[in-house]
JSON list of C-alpha atoms in Angstrom, two decimals:
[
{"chain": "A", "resi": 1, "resn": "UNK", "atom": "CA", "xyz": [10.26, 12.15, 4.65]},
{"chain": "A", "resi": 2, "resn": "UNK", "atom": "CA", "xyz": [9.54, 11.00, 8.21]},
{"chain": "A", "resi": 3, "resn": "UNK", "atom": "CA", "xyz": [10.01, 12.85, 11.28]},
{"chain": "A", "resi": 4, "resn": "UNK", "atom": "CA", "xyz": [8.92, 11.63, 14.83]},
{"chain": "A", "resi": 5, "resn": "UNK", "atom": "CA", "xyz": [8.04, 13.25, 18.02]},
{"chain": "A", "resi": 6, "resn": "UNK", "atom": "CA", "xyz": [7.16, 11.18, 20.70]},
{"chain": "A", "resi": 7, "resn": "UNK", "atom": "CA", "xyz": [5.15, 13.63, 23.54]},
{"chain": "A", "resi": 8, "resn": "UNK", "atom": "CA", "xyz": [4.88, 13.44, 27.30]},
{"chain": "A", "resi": 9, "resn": "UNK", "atom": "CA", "xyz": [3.98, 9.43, 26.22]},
{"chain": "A", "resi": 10, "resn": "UNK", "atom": "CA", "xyz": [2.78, 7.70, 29.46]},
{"chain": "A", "resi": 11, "resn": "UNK", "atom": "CA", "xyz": [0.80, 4.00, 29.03]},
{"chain": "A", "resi": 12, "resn": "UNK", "atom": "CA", "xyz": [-0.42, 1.98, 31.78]},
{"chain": "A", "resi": 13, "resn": "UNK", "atom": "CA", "xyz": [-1.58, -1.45, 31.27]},
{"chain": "A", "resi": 14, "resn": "UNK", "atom": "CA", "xyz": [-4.47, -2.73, 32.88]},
{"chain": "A", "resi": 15, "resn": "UNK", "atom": "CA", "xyz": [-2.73, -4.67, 35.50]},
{"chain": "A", "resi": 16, "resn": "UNK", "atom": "CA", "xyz": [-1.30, -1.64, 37.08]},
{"chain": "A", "resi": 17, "resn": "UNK", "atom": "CA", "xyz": [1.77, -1.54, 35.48]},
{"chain": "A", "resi": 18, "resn": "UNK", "atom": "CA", "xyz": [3.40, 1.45, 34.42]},
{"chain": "A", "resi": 19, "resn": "UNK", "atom": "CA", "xyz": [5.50, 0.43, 30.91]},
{"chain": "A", "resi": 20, "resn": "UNK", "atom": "CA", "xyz": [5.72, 3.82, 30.12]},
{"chain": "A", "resi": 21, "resn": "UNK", "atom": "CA", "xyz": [6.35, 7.25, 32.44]},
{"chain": "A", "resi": 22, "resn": "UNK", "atom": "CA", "xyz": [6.11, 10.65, 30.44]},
{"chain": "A", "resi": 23, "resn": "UNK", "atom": "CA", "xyz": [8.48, 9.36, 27.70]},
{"chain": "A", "resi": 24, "resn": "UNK", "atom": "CA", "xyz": [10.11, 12.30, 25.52]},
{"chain": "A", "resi": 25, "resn": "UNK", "atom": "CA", "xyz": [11.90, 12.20, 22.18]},
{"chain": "A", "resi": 26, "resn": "UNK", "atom": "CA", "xyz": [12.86, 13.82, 18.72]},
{"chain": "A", "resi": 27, "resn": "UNK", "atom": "CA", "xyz": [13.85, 11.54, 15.91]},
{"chain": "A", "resi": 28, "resn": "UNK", "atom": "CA", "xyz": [14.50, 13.45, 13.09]},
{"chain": "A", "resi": 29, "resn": "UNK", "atom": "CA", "xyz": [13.96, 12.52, 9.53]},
{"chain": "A", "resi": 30, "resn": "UNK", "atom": "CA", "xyz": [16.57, 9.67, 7.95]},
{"chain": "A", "resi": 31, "resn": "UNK", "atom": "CA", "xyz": [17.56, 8.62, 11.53]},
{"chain": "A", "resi": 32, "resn": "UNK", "atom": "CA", "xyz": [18.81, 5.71, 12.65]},
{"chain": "A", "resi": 33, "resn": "UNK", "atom": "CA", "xyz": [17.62, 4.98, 16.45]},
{"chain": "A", "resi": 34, "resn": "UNK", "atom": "CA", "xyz": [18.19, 2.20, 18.85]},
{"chain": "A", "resi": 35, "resn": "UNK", "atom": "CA", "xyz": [16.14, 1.30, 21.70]},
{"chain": "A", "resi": 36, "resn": "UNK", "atom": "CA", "xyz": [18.35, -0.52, 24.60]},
{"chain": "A", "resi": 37, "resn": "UNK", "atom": "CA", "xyz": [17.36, -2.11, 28.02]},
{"chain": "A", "resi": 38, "resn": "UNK", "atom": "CA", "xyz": [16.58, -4.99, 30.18]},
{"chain": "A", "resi": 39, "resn": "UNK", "atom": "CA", "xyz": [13.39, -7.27, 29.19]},
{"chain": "A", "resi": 40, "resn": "UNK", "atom": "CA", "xyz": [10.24, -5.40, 30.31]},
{"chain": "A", "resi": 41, "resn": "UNK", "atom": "CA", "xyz": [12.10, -1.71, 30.10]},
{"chain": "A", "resi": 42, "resn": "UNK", "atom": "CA", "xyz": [9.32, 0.03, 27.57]},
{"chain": "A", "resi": 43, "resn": "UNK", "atom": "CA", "xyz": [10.94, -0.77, 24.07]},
{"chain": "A", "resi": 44, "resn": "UNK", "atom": "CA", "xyz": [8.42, -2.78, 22.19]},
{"chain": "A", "resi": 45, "resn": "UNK", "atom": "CA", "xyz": [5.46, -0.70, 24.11]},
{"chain": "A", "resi": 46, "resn": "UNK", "atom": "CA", "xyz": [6.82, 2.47, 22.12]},
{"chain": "A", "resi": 47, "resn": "UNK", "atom": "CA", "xyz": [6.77, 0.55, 19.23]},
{"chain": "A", "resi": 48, "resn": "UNK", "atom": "CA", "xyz": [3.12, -0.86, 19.15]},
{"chain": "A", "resi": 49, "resn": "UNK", "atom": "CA", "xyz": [1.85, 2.51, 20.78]},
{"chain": "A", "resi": 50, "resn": "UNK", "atom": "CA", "xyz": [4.13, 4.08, 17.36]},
{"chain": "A", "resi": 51, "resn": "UNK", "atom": "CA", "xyz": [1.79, 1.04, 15.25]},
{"chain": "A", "resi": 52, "resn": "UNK", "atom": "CA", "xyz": [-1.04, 2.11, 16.94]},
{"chain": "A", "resi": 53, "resn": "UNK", "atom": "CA", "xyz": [-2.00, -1.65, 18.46]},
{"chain": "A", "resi": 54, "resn": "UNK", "atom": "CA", "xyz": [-3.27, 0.60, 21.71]},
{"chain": "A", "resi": 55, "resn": "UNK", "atom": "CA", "xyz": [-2.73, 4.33, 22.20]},
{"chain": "A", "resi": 56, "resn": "UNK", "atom": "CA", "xyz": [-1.19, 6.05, 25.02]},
{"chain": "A", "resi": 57, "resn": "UNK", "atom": "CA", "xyz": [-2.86, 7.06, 28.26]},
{"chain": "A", "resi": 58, "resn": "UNK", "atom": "CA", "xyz": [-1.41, 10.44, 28.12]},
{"chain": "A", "resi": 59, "resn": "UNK", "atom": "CA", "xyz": [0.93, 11.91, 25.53]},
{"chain": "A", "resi": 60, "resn": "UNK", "atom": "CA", "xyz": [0.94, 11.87, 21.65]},
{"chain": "A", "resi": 61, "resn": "UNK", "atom": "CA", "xyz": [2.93, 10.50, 18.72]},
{"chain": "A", "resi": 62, "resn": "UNK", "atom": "CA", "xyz": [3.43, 13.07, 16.26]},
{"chain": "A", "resi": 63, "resn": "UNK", "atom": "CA", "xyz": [4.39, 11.97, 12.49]},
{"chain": "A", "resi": 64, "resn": "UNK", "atom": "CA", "xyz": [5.98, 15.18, 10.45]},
{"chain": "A", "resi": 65, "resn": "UNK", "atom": "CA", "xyz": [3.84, 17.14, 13.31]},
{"chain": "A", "resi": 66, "resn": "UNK", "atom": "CA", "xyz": [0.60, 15.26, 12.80]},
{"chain": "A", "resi": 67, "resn": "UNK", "atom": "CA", "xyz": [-1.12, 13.33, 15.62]},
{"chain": "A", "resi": 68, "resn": "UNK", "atom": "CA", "xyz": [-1.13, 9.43, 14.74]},
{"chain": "A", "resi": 69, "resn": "UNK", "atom": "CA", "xyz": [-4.42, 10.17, 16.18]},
{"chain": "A", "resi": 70, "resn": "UNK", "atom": "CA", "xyz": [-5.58, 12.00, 13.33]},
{"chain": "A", "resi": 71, "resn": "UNK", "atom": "CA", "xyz": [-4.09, 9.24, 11.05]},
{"chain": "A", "resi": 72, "resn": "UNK", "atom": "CA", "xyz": [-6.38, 5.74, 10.17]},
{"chain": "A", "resi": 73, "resn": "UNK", "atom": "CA", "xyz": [-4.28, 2.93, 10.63]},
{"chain": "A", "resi": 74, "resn": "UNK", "atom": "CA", "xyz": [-4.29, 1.59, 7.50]},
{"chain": "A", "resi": 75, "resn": "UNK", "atom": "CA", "xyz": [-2.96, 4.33, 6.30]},
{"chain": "A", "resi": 76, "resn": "UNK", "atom": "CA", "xyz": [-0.23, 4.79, 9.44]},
{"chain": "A", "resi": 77, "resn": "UNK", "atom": "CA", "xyz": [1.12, 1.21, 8.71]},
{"chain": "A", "resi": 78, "resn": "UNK", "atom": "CA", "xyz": [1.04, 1.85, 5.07]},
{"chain": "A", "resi": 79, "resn": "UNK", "atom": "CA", "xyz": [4.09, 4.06, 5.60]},
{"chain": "A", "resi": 80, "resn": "UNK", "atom": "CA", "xyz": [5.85, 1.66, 8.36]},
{"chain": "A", "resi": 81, "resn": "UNK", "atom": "CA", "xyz": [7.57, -1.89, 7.37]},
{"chain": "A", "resi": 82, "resn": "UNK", "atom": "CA", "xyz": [8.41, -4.08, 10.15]},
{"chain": "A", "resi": 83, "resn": "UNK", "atom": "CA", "xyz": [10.52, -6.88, 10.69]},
{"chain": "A", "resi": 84, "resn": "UNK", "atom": "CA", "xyz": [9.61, -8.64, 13.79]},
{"chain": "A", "resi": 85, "resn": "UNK", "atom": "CA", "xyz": [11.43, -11.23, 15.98]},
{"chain": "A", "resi": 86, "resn": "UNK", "atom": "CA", "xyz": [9.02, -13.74, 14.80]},
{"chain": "A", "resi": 87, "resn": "UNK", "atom": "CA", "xyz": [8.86, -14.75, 11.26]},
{"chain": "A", "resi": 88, "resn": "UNK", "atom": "CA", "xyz": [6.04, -14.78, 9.10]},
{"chain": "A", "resi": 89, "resn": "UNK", "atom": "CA", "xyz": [5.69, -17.15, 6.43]},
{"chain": "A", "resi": 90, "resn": "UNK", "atom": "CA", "xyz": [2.51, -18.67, 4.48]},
{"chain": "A", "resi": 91, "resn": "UNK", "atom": "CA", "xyz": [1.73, -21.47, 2.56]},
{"chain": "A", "resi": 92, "resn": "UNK", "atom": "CA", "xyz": [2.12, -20.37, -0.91]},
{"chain": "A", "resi": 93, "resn": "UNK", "atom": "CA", "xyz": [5.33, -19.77, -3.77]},
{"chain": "A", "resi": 94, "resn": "UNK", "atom": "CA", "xyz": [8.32, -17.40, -2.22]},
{"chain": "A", "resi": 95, "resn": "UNK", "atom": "CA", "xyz": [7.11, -14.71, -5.03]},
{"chain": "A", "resi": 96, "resn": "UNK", "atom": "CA", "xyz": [3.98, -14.81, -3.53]},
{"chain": "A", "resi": 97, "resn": "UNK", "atom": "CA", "xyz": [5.31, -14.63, 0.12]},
{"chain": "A", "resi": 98, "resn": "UNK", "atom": "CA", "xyz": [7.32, -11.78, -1.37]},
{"chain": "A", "resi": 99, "resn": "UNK", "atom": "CA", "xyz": [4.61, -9.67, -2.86]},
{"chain": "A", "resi": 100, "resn": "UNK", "atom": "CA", "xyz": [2.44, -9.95, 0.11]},
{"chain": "A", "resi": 101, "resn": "UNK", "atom": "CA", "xyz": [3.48, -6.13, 0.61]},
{"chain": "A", "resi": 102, "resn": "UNK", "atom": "CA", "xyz": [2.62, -5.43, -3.09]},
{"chain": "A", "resi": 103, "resn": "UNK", "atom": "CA", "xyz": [0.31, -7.45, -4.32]},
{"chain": "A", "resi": 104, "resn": "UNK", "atom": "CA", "xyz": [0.78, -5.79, -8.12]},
{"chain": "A", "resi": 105, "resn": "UNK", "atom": "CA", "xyz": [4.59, -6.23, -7.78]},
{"chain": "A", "resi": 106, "resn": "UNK", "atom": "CA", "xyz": [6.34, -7.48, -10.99]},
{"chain": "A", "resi": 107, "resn": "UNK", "atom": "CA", "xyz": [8.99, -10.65, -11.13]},
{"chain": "A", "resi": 108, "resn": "UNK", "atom": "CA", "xyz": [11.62, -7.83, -11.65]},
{"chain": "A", "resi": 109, "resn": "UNK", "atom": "CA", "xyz": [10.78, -6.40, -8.79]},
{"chain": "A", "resi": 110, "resn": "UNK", "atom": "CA", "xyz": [10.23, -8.99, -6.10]},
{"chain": "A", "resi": 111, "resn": "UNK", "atom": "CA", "xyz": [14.02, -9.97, -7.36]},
{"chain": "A", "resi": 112, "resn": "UNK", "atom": "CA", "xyz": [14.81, -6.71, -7.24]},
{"chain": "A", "resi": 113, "resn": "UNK", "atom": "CA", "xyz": [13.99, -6.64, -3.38]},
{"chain": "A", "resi": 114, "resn": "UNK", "atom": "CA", "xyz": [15.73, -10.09, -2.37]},
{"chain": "A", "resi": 115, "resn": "UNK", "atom": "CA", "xyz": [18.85, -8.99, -4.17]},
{"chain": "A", "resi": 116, "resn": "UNK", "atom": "CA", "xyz": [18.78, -6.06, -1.49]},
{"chain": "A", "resi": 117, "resn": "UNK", "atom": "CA", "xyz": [17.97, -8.37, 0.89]},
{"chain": "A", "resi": 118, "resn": "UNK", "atom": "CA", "xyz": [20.49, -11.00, 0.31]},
{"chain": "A", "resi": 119, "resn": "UNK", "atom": "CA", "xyz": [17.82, -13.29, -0.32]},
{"chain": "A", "resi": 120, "resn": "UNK", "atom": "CA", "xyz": [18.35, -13.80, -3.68]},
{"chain": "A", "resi": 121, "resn": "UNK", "atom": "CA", "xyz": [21.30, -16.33, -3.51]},
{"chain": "A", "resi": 122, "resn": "UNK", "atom": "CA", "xyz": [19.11, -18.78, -1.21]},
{"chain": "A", "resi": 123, "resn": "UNK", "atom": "CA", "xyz": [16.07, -18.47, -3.16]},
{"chain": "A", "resi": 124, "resn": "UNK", "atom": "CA", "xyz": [17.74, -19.30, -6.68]},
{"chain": "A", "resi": 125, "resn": "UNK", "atom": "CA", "xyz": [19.25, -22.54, -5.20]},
{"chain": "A", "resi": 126, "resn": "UNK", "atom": "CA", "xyz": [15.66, -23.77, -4.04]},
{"chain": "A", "resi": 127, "resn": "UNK", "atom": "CA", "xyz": [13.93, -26.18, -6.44]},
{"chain": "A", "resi": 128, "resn": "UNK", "atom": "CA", "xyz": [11.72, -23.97, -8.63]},
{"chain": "A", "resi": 129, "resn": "UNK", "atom": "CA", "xyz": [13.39, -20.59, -7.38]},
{"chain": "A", "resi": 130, "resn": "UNK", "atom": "CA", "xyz": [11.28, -17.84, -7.17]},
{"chain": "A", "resi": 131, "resn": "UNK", "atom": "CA", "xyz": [8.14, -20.31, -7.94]},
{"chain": "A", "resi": 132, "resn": "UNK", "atom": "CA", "xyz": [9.27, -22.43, -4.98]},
{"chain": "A", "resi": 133, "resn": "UNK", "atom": "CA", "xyz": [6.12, -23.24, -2.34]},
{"chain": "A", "resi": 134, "resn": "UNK", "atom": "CA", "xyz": [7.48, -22.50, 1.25]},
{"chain": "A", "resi": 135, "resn": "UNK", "atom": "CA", "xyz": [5.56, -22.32, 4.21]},
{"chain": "A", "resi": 136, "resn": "UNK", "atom": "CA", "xyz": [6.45, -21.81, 8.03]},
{"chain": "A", "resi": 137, "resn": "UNK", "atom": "CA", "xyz": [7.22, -25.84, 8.20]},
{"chain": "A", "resi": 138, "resn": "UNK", "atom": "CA", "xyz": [8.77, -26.08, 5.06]},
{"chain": "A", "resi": 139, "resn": "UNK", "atom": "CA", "xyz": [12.54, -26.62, 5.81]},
{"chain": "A", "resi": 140, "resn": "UNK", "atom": "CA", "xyz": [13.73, -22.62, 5.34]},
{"chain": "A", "resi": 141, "resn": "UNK", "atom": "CA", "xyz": [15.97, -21.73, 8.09]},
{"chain": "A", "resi": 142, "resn": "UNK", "atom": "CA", "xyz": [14.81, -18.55, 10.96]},
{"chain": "A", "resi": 143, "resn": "UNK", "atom": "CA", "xyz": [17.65, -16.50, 8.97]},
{"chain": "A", "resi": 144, "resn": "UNK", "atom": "CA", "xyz": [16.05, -17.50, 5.25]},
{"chain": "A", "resi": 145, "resn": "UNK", "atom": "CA", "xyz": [12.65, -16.79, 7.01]},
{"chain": "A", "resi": 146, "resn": "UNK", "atom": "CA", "xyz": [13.69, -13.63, 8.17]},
{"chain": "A", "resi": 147, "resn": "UNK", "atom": "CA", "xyz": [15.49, -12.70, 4.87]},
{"chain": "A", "resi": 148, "resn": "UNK", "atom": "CA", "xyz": [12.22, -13.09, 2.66]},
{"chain": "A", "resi": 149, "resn": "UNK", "atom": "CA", "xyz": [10.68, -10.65, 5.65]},
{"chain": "A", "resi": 150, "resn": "UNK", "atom": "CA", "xyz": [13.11, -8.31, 4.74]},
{"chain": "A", "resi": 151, "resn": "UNK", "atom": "CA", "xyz": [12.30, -8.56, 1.35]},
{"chain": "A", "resi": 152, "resn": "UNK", "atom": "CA", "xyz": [9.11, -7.86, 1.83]},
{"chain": "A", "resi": 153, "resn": "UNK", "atom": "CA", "xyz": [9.53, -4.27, 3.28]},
{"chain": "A", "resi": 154, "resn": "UNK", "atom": "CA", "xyz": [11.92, -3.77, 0.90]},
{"chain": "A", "resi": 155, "resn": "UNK", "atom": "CA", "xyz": [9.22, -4.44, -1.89]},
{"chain": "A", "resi": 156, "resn": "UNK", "atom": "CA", "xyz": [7.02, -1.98, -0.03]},
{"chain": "A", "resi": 157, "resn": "UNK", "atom": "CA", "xyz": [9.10, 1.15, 0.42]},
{"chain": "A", "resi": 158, "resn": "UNK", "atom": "CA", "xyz": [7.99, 2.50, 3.37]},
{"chain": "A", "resi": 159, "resn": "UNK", "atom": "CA", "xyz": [9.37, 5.79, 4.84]},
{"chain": "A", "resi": 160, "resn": "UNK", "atom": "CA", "xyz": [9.42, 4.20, 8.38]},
{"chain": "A", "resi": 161, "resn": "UNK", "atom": "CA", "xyz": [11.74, 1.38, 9.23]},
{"chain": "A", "resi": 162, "resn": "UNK", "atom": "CA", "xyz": [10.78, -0.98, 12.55]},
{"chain": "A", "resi": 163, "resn": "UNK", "atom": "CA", "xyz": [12.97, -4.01, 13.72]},
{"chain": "A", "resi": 164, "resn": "UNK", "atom": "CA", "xyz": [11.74, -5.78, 16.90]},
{"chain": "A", "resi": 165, "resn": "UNK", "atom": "CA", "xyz": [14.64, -7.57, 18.11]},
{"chain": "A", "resi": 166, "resn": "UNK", "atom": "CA", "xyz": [14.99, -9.59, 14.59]},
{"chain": "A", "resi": 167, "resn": "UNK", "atom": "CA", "xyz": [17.81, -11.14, 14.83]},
{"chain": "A", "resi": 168, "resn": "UNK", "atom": "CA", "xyz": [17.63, -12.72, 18.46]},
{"chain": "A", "resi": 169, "resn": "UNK", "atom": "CA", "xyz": [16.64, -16.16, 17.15]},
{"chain": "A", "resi": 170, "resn": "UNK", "atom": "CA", "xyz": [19.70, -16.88, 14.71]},
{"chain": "A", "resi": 171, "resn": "UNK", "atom": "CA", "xyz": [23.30, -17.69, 14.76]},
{"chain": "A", "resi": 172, "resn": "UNK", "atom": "CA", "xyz": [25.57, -15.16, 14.84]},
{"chain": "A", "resi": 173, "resn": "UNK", "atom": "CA", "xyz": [26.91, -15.66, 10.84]},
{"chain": "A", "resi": 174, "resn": "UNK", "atom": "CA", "xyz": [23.43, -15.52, 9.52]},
{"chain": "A", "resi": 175, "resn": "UNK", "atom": "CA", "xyz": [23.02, -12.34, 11.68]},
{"chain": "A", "resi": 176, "resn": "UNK", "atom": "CA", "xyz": [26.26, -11.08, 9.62]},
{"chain": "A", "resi": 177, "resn": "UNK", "atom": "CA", "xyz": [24.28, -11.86, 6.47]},
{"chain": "A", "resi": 178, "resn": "UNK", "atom": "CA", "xyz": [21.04, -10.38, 7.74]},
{"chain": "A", "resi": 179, "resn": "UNK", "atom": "CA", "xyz": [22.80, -6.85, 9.30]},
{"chain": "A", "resi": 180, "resn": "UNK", "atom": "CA", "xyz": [23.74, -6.18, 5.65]},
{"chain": "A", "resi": 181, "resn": "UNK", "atom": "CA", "xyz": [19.99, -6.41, 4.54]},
{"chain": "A", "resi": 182, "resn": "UNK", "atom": "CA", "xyz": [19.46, -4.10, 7.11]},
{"chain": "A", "resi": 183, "resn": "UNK", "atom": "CA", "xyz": [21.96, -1.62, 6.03]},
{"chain": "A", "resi": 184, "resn": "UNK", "atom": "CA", "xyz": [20.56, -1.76, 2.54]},
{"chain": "A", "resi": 185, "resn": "UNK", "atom": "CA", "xyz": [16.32, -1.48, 4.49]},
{"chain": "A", "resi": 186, "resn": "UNK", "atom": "CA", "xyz": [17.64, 1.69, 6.24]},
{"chain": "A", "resi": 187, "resn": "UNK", "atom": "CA", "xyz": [19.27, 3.66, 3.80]},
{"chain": "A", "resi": 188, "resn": "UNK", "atom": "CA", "xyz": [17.29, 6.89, 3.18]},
{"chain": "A", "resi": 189, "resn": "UNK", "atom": "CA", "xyz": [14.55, 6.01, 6.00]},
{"chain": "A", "resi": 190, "resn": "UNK", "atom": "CA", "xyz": [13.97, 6.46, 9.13]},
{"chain": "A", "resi": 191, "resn": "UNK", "atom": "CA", "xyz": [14.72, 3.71, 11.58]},
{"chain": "A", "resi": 192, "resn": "UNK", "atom": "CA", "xyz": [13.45, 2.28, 14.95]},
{"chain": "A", "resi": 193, "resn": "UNK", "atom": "CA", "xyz": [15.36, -0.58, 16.04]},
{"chain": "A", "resi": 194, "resn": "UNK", "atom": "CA", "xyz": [14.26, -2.64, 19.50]},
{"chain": "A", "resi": 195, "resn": "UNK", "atom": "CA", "xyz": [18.14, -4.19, 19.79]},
{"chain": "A", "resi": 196, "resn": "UNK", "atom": "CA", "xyz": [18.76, -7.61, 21.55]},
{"chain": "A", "resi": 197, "resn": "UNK", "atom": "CA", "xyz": [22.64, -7.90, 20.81]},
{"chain": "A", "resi": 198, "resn": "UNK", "atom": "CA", "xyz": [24.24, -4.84, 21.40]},
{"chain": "A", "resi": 199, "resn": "UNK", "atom": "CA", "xyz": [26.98, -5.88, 18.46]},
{"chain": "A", "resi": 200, "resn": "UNK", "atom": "CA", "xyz": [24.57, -4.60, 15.99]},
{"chain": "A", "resi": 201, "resn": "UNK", "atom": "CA", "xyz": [23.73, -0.51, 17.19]},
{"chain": "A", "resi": 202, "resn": "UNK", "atom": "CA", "xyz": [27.13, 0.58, 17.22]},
{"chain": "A", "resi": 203, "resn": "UNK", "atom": "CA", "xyz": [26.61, 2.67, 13.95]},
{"chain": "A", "resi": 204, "resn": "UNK", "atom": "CA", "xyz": [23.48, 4.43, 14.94]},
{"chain": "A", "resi": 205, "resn": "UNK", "atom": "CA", "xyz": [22.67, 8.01, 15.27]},
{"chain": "A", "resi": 206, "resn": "UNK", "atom": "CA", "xyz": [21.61, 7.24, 18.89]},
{"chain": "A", "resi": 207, "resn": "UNK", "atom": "CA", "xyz": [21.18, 4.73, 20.99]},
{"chain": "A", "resi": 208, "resn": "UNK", "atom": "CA", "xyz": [18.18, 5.27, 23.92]},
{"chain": "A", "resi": 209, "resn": "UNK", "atom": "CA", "xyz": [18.98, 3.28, 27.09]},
{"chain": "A", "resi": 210, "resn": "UNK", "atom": "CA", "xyz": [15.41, 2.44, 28.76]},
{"chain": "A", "resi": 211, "resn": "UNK", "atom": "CA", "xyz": [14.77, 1.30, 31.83]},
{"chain": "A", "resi": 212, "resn": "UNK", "atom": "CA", "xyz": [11.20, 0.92, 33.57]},
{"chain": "A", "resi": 213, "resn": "UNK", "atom": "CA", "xyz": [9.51, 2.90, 30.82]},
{"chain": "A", "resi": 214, "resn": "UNK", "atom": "CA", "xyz": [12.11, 5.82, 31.29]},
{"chain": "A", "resi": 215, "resn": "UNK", "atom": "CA", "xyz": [14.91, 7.19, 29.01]},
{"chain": "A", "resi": 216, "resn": "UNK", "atom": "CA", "xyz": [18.09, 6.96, 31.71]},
{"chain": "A", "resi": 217, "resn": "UNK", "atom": "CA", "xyz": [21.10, 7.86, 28.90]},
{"chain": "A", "resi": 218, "resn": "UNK", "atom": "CA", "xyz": [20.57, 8.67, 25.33]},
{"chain": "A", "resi": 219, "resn": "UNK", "atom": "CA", "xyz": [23.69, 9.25, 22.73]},
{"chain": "A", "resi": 220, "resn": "UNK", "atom": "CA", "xyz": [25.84, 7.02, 20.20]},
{"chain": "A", "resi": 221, "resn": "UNK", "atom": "CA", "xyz": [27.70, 4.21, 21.05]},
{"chain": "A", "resi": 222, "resn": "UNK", "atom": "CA", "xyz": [31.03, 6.06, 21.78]},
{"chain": "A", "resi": 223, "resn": "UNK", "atom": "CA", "xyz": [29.70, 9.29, 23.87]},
{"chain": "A", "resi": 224, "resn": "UNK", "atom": "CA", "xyz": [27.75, 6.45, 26.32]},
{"chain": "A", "resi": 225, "resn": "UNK", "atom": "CA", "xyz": [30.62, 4.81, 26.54]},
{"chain": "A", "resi": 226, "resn": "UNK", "atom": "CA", "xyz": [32.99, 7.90, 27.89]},
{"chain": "A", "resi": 227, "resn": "UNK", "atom": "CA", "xyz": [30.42, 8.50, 30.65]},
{"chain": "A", "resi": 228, "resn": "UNK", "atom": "CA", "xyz": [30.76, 4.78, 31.90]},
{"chain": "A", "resi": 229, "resn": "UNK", "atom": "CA", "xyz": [27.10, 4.62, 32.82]},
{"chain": "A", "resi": 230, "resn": "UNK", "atom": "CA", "xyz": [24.14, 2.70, 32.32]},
{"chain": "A", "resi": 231, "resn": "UNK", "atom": "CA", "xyz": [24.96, 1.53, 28.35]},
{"chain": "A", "resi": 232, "resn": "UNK", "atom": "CA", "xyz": [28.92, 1.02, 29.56]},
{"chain": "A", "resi": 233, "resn": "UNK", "atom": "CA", "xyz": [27.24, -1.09, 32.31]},
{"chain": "A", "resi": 234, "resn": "UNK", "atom": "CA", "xyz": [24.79, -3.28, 29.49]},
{"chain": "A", "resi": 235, "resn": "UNK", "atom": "CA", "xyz": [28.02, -3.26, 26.94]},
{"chain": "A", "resi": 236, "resn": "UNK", "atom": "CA", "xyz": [30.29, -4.43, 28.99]},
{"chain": "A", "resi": 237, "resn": "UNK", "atom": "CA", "xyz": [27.59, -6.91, 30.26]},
{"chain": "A", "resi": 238, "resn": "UNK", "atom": "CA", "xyz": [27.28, -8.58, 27.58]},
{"chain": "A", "resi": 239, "resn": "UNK", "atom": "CA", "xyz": [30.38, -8.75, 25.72]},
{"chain": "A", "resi": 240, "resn": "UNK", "atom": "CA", "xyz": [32.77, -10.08, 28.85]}
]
């Protein structure tokens, strides 16, 4: 279970600028939520200040009504797996790139999470399968790269789901491939996702249209697009 309140958030950055003005939000347990806007809007700033990579000026996150503050971080980002834009990938065997977020995982298991996260067909047609050594150089496409990422939070369980604009850096049919791992990573948890194609919120609870570290529409894909607005505006943007 994983509620989130997000309180009167404001963070300044040392340069002056304001990425976030008294910021306001309920995101109830088992949600799915998108976070829409122009580059430099606020989105990924409510995520790391949600990591706790820098904490707000003024305001509070609030996680099943306790202060992050009152929460180590090792113990916040136990409970949060993310899946960032950029891949990470080490020098080592895929099981062991796998297991990163369990180090006392089990073969079963690290299969067990690529065959939610569509990995498994990719991984069983490398040389040595799951005993294959990968690294960031080693040949994998982004979308394979990203795919063993999913994994990975998979393997972990978490009851907090973050994607920060994953799938910006493939093709559009491995994003097809990758949006199903993603179905599977947020069923039963709570989601945050920072969207960069708009084709991939339309099934969300809500979708929060930022701009300059403000909320200017919030609702799901259909009710923003009846009040021909701000996310009308982006949609239509983008898919003329």
């Amino acid at each position: 279970m994983a509620s989130l309140s997000l309180k009167n958030i404001c963070k300044k950055y040392p340069n002056g600028f304001e990425a976030v003005k008294d910021f306001n939000l309920e995101i109830a347990d088992k949600e799915f939520i998108i976070f829409v806007g122009p580059s430099g809007c606020g989105k990924t700033t409510i995520i790391n200040l949600l990591m706790r990579f820098y904490d707000p000026d003024e305001g509070e996150f609030l996680i099943n009504d306790i202060s992050t503050k009152d929460i180590t971080k090792k113990s916040l980002r136990e409970h949060v797996g993310m899946v960032l834009q950029e891949t990470w990938i080490f020098s080592g065997t895929v099981f062991e790139n796998i297991a990163y977020a369990k180090p006392n995982a089990t073969l079963d298991e690290v299969k067990e999470a690529a065959r939610k996260a569509q990995a498994n067909k990719f991984i069983e047609r490398l040389p040595q399968g799951y005993d294959t050594k990968i690294s960031d150089s080693s040949g994998l496409s982004v979308g394979e790269k990203q795919l063993i990422c999913v994994a990975r939070v998979m393997l972990l369980e978490p009851e907090i789901v973050i994607l920060d604009e994953a799938t910006s850096n493939i093709d559009i049919r491995t994003e097809k491939l990758l949006n199903e791992s993603f179905r599977q990573l947020f069923e039963g948890r709570t989601s945050l996702v920072v969207a960069h194609r708009l084709s991939t919120i339309i099934s969300s609870d809500l979708i929060v249209c930022l701009k300059d570290g403000a909320i200017m529409e919030a609702g799901n894909h259909q009710e923003l697009l009846d009040k021909k607005g701000f996310y009308y505006d982006l949609f239509n943007a983008q898919f003329k």
